[in-house]
Short mmCIF file of C-alpha atoms in Angstrom, two decimals:
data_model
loop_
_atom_site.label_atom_id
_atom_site.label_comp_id
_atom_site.label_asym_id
_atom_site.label_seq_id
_atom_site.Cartn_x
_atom_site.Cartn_y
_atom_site.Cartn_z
CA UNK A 1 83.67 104.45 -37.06
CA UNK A 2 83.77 103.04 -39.90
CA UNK A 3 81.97 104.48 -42.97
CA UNK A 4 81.27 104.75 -46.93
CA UNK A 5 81.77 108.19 -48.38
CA UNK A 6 80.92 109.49 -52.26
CA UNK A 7 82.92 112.35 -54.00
CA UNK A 8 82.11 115.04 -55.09
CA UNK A 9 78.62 115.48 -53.58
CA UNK A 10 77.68 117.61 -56.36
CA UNK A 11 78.85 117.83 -59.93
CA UNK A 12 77.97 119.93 -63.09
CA UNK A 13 79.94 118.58 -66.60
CA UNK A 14 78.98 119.13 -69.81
CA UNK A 15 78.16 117.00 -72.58
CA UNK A 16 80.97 114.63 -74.04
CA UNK A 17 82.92 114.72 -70.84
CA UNK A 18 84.51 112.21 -69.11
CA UNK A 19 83.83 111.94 -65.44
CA UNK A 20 84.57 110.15 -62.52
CA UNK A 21 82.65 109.77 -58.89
CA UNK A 22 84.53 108.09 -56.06
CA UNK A 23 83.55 105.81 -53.84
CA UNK A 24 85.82 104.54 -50.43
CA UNK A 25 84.51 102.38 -47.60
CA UNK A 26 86.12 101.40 -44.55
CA UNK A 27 84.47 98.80 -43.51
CA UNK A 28 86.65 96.30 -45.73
CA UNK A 29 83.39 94.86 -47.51
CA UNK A 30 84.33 92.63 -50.29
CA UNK A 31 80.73 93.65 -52.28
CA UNK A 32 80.62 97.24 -53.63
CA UNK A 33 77.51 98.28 -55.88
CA UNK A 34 76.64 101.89 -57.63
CA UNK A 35 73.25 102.69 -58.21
CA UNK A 36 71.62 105.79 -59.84
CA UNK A 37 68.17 107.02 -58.72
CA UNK A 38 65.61 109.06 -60.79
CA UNK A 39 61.96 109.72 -60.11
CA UNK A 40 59.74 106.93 -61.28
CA UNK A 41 62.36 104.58 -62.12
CA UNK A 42 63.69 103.79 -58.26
CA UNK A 43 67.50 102.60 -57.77
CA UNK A 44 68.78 100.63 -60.69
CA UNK A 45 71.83 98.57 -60.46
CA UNK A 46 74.54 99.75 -62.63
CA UNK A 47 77.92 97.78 -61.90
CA UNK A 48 78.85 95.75 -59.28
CA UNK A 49 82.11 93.85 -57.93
CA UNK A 50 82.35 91.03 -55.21
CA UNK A 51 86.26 91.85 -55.00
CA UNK A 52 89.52 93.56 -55.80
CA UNK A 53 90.02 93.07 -59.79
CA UNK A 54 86.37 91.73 -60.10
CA UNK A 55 82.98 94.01 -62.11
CA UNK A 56 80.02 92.99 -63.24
CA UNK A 57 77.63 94.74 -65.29
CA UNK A 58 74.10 95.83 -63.57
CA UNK A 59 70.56 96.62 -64.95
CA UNK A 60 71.88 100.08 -66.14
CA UNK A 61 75.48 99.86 -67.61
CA UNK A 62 76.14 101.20 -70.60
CA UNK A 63 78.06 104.63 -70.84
CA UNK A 64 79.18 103.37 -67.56
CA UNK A 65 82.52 101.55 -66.15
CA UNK A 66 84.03 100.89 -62.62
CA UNK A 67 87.41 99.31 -61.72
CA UNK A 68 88.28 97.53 -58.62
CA UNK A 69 92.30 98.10 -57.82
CA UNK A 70 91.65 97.48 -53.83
CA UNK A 71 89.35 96.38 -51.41
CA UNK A 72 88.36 100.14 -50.44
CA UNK A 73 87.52 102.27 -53.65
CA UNK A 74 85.22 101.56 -55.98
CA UNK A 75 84.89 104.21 -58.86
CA UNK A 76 82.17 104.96 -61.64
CA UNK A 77 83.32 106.20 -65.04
CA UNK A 78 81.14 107.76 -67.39
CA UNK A 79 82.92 107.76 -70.54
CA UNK A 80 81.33 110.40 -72.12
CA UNK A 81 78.49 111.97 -70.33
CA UNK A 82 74.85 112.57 -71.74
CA UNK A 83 72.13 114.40 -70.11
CA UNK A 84 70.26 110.94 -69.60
CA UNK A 85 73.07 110.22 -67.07
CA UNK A 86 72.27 113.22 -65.01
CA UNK A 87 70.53 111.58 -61.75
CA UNK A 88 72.19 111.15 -58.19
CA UNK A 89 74.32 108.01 -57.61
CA UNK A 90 74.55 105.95 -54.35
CA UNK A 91 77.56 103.91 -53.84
CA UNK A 92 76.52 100.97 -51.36
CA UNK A 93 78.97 97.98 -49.86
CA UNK A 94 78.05 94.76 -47.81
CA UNK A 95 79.70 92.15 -46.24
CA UNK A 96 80.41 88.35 -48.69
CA UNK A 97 78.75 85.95 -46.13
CA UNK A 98 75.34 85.10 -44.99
CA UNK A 99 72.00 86.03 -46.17
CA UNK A 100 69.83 89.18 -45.19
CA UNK A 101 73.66 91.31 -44.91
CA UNK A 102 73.03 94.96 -44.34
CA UNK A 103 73.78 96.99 -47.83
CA UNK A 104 75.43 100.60 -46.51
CA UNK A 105 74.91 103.39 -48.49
CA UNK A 106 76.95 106.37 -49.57
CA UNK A 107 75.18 109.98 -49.15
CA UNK A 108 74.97 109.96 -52.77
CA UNK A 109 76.76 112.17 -55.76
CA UNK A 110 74.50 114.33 -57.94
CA UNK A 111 75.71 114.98 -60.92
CA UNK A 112 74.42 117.22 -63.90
CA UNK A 113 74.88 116.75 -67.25
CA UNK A 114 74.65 119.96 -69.32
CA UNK B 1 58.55 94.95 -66.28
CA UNK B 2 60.42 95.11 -63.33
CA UNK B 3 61.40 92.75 -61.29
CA UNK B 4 59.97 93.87 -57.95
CA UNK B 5 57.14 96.16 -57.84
CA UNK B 6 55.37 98.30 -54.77
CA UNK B 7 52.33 100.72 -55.03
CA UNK B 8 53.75 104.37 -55.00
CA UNK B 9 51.54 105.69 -53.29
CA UNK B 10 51.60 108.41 -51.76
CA UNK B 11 49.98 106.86 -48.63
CA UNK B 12 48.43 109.85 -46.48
CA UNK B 13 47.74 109.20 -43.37
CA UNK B 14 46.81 110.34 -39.66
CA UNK B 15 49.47 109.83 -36.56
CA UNK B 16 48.64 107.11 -34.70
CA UNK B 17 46.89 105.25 -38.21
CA UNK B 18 47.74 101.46 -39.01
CA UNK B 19 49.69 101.70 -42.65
CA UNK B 20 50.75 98.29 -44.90
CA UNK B 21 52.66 98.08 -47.58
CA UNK B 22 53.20 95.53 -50.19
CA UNK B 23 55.74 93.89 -52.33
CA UNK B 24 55.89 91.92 -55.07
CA UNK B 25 58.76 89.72 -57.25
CA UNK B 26 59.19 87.93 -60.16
CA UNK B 27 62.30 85.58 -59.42
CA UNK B 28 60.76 82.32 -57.45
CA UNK B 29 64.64 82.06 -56.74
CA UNK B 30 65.21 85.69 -54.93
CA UNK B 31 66.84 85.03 -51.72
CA UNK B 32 66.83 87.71 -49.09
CA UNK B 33 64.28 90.12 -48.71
CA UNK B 34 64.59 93.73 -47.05
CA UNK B 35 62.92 96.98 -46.48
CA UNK B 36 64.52 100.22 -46.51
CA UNK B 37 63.84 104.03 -45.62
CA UNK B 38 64.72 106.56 -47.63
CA UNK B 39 64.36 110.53 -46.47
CA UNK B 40 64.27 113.03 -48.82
CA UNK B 41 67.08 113.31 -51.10
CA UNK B 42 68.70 111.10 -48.41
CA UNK B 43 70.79 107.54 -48.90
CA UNK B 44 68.23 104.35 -48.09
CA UNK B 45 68.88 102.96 -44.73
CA UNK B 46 68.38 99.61 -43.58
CA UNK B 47 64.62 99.09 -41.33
CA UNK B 48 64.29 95.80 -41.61
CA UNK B 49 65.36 92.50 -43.48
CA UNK B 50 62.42 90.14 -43.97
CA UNK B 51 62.66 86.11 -42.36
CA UNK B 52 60.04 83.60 -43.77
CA UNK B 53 58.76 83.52 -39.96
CA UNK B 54 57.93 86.88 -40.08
CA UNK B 55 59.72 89.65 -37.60
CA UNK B 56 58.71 92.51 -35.93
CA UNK B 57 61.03 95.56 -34.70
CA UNK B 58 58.64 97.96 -32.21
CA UNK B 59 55.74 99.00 -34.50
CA UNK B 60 56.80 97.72 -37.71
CA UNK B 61 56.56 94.08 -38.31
CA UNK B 62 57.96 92.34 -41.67
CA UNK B 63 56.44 88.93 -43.37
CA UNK B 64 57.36 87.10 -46.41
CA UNK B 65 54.51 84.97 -48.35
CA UNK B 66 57.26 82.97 -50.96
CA UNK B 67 54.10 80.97 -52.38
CA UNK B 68 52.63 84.27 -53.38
CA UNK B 69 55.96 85.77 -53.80
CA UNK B 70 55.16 88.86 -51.76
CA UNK B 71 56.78 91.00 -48.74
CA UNK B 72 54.63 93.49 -46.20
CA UNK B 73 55.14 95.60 -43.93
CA UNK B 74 52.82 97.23 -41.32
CA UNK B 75 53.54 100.09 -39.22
CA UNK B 76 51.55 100.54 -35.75
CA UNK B 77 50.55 103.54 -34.55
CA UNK B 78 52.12 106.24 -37.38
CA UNK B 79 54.86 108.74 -36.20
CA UNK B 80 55.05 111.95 -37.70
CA UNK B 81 58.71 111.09 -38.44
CA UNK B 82 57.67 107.67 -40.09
CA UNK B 83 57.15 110.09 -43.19
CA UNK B 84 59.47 108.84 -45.58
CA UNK B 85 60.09 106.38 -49.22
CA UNK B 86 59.75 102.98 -47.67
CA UNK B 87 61.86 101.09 -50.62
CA UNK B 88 61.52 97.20 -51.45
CA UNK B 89 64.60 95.41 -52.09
CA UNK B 90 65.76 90.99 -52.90
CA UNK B 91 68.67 89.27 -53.83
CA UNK B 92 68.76 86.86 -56.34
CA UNK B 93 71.56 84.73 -56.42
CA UNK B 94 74.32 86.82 -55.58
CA UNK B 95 74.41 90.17 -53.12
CA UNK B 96 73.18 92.79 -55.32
CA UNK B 97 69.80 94.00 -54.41
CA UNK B 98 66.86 94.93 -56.75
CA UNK B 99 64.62 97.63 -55.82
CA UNK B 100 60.75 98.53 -55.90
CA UNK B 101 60.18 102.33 -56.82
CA UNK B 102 59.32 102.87 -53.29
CA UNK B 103 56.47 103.69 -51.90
CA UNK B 104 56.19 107.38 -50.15
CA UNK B 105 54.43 107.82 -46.76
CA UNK B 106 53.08 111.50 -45.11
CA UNK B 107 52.03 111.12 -41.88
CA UNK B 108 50.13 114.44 -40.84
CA UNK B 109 48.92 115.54 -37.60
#
């Protein structure tokens, strides 16, 4: 079956430290999308891409990249983590065409900052 | 102020209760319209999208009110495992989605 999976599930780093969380889908969804989620603020948009070599910025992005090499991976960068970045991220895809497409989500990463 | 807003809640209520939940956004232009469930400390899952007709899925049922720029959703005759962070979410002009903050439902015996 095809799926989206996030890596690591869990993550401690330290202040300053550059990080990375993964994000593959095999669904070969041309729309990839990382959110973080932290209590009272709901799931903000951080960066986005409709394609291989394409990113957009979200609601959220600074401190933040992503790169798009391939269709499948989609990873977040945080260039040098703070402890406002500590929240749990959700990787989500979706197919290009149509209105009302299904957004998949990722069980989610959540990541410490110490 | 954010773009889409729901009541948080929490909405406590009896099994078998009739629950509705609203929506609101600020982009006239937002496109598609959903509602999601979210478990505890769990990814949000698809329930519904929302049509301009309206649609209904078993107990839940979905409209859209574009005039008023507002999205529902009623649940019939409350599960205990309805208990969960029902979660707004529209597209604007592309496929990203914007969400409410959710709004959490306890269903109790």
């Amino acid at each position: 079956d095809a799926e989206i999976t996030q890596s690591p599930r869990h993550k401690i780093t330290e202040t300053g430290r550059q990080v990375t969380l993964a994000c593959h889908q095999t669904w070969n969804h041309n729309n990839m999308f990382w959110y973080r989620q932290d209590l009272g603020h709901g799931l903000r948009l951080i960066h986005y891409s409709y394609g291989v070599h394409d990113t957009n910025k979200g609601e959220v992005s600074d401190g933040y990249s992503v790169s798009r090499s391939n269709t499948e991976d989609l990873p977040l960068t945080l260039e040098s983590a703070a402890s406002s970045q500590t929240s749990v991220y959700f990787c989500a895809s979706s197919e290009e065409t149509g209105s009302n497409t299904e957004a998949f989500f990722g069980q989610g990463t959540r990541l410490t900052v110490v | 102020r954010k773009e889409v807003e729901q009541d948080p809640g929490p909405f406590n209520v009896p099994e078998g209760a009739t629950v509705a939940f609203n929506c609101t956004y600020s982009n006239s232009a937002s496109q598609s319209f959903f509602w999601y469930r979210q478990d505890c400390r769990k990814e949000p899952k698809l329930l519904m999208s929302v049509y301009s007709s309206g649609n209904e899925d078993g107990r839940f049922t979905a409209q859209l009110n574009r005039a008023s720029q507002y999205i529902s959703l009623l649940i019939r005759d409350s599960k205990l495992s309805d208990s969960a962070t029902y979660l707004c979410a529209v597209t604007d002009s592309g496929y990203a989605l914007n969400f409410g903050k959710g709004t959490s439902l306890l269903v109790t015996p």
